[in-house]
PDB file of C-alpha atoms in Angstrom:
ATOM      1  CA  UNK O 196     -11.272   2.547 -20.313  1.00 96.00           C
ATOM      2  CA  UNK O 197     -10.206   3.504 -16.741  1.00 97.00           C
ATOM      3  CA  UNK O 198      -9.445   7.053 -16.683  1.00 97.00           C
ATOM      4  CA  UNK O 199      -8.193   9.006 -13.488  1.00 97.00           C
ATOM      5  CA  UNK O 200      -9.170  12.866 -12.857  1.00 97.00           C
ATOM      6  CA  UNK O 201      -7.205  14.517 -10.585  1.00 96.00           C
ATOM      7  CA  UNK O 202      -9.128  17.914  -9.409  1.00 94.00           C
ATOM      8  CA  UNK O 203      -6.653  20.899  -8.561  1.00 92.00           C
ATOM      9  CA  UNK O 204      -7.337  23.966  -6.494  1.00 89.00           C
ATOM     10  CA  UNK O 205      -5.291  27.409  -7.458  1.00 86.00           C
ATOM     11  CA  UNK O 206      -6.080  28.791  -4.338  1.00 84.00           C
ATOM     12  CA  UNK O 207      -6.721  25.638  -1.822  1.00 75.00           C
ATOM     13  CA  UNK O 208      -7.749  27.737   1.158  1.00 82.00           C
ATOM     14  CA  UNK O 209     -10.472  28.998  -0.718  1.00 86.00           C
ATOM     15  CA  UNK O 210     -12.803  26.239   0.853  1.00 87.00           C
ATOM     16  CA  UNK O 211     -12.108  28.126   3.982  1.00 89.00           C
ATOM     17  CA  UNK O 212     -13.518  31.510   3.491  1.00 94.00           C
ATOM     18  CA  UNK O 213     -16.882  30.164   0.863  1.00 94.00           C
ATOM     19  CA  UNK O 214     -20.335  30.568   1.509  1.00 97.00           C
ATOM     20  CA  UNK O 215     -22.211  28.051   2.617  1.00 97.00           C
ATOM     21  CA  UNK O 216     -24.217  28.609  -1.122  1.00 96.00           C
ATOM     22  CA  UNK O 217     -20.758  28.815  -2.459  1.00 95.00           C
ATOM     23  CA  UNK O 218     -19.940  25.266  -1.403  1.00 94.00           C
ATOM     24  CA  UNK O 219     -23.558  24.067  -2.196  1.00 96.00           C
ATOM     25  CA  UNK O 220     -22.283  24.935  -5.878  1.00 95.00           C
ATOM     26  CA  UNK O 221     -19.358  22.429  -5.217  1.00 93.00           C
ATOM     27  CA  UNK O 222     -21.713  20.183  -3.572  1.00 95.00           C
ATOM     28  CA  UNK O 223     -23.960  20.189  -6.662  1.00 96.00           C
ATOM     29  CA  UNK O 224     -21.654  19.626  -8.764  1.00 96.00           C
ATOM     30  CA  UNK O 225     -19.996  16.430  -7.007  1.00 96.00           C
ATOM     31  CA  UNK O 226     -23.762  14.709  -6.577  1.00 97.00           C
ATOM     32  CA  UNK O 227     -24.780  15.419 -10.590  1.00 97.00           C
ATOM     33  CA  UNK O 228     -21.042  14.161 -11.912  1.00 97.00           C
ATOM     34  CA  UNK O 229     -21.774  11.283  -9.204  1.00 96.00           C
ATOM     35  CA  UNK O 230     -25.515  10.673 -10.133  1.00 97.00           C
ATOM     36  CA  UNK O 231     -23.724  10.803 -14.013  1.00 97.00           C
ATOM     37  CA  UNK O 232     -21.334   8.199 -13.184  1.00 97.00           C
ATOM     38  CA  UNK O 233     -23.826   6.105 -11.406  1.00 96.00           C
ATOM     39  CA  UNK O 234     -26.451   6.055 -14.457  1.00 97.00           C
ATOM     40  CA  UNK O 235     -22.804   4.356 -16.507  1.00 97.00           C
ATOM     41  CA  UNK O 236     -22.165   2.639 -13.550  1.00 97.00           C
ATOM     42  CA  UNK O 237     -18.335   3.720 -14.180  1.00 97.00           C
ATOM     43  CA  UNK O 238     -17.423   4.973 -10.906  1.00 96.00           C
ATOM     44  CA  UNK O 239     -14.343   2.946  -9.301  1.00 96.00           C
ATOM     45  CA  UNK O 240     -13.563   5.356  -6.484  1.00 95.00           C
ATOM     46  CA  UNK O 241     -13.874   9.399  -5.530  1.00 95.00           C
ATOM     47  CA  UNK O 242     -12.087  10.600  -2.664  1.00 95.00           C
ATOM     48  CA  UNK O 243     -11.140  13.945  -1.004  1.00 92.00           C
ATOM     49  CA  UNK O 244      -7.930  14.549  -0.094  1.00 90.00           C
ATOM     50  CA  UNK O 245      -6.391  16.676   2.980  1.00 87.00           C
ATOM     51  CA  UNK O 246      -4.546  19.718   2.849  1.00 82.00           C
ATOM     52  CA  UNK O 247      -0.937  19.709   0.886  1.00 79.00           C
ATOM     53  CA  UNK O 248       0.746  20.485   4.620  1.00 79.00           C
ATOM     54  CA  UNK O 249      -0.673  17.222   5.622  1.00 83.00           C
ATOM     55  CA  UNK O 250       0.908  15.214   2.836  1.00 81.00           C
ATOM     56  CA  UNK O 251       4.059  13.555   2.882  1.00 82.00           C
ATOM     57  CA  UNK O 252       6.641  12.370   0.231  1.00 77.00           C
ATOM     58  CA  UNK O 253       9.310   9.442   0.150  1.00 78.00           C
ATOM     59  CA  UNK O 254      12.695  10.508  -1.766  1.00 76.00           C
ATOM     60  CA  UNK O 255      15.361   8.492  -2.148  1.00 82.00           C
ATOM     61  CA  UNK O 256      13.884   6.288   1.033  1.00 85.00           C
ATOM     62  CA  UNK O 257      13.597   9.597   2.596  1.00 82.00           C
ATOM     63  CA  UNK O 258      10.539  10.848   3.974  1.00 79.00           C
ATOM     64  CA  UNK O 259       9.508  14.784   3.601  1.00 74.00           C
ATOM     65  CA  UNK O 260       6.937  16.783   5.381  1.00 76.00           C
ATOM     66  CA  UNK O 261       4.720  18.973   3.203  1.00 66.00           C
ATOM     67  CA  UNK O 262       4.087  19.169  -0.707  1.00 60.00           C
ATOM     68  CA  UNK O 263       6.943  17.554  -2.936  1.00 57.00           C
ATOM     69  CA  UNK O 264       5.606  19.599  -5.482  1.00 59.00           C
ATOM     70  CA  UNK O 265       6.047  23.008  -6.453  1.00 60.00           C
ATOM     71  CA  UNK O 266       3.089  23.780  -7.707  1.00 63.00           C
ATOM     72  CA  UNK O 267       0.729  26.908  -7.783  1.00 69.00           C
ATOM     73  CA  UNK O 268      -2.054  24.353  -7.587  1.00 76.00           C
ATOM     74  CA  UNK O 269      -2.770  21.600  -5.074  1.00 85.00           C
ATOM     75  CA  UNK O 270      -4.710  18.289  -5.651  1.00 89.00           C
ATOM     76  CA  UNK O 271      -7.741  18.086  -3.830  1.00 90.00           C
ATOM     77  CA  UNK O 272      -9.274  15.369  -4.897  1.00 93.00           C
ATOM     78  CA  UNK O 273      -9.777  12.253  -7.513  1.00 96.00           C
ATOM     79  CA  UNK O 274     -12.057  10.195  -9.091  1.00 97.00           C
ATOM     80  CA  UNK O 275     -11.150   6.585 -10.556  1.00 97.00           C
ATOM     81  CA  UNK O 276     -13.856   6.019 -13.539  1.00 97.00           C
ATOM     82  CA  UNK O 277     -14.357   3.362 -16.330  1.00 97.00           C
ATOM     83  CA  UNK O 278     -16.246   4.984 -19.079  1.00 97.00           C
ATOM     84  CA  UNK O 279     -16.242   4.450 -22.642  1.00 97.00           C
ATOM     85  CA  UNK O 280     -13.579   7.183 -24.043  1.00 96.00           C
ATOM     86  CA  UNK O 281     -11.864  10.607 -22.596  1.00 96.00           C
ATOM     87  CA  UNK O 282     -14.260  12.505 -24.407  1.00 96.00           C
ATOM     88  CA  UNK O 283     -17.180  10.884 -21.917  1.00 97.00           C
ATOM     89  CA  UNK O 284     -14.552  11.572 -18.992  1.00 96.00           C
ATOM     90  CA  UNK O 285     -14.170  15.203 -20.134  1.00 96.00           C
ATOM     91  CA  UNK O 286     -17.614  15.920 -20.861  1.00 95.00           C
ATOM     92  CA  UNK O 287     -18.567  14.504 -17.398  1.00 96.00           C
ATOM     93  CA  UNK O 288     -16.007  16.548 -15.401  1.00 96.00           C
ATOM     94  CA  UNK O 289     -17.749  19.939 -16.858  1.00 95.00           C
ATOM     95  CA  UNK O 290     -20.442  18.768 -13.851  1.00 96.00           C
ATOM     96  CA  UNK O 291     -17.779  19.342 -11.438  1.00 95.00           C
ATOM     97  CA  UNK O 292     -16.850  23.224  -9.883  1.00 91.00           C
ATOM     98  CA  UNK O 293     -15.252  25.216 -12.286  1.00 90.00           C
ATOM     99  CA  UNK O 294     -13.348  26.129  -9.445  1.00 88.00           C
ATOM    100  CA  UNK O 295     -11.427  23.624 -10.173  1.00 91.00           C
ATOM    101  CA  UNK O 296      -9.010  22.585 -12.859  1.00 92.00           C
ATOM    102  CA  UNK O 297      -9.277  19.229 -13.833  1.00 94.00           C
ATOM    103  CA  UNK O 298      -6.446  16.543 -15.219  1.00 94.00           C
ATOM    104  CA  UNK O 299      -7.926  13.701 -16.861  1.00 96.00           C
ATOM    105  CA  UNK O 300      -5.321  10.889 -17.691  1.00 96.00           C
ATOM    106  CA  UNK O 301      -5.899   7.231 -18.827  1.00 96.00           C
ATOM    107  CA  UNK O 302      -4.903   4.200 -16.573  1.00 95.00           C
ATOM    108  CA  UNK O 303      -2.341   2.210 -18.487  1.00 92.00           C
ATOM    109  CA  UNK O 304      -0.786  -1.043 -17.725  1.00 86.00           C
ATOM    110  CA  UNK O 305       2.908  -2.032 -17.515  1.00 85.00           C
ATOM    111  CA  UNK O 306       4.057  -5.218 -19.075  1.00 87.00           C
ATOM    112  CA  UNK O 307       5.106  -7.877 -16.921  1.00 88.00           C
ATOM    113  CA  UNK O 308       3.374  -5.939 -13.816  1.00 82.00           C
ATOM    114  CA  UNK O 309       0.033  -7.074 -12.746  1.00 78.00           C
ATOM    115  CA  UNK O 310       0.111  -4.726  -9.263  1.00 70.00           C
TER     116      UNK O 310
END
């Protein structure tokens, strides 16, 4: 089952003002939930995303500068996996930082839509 985590920062400037052992810890934890994923062969795609003020949204045909969100937290990242059940998916994503907080939701598909 494809299963997207979306990894959220409470305080996304945080990267900004860590250790270089403090993002070693983040580090570590990207390459063991990566090396996890690898041994399943169930990683689709991981990416890092830029800052929230680089982002921007399309309302209404619209477009918007900044977060479209309000939020208190700010994605930071994803990962796109096919594993066997959310319980794999959330066991995995314990590799990652717990500086994050982590949304795991399953890929679904849309009748009639093929995208």
């Amino acid at each position: 089952m494809r299963l997207l985590l979306l990894l959220n920062e409470e305080d996304p400037t945080a990267w900004d003002r860590a250790t270089e052992a403090q993002r070693q810890t983040v580090f570590d934890g990207h390459a063991s939930f990566d090396a996890a994923l690898g041994e399943r062969g169930a990683l689709v795609v991981g990416e890092a995303l830029a800052g929230a003020a680089e982002s921007r949204g399309v309302r209404g045909g619209v477009v918007t500068e900044g977060p479209f969100a309000e939020s208190a937290e700010q994605l930071v990242g994803l990962y796109l996996v096919d594993l066997d059940s959310m319980e794999t998916a959330l066991d995995l994503a314990r590799l990652l930082s717990p500086g994050y907080t982590i949304e795991v939701r399953p890929v679904t598909s849309i009748d009639g839509y093929d995208g």
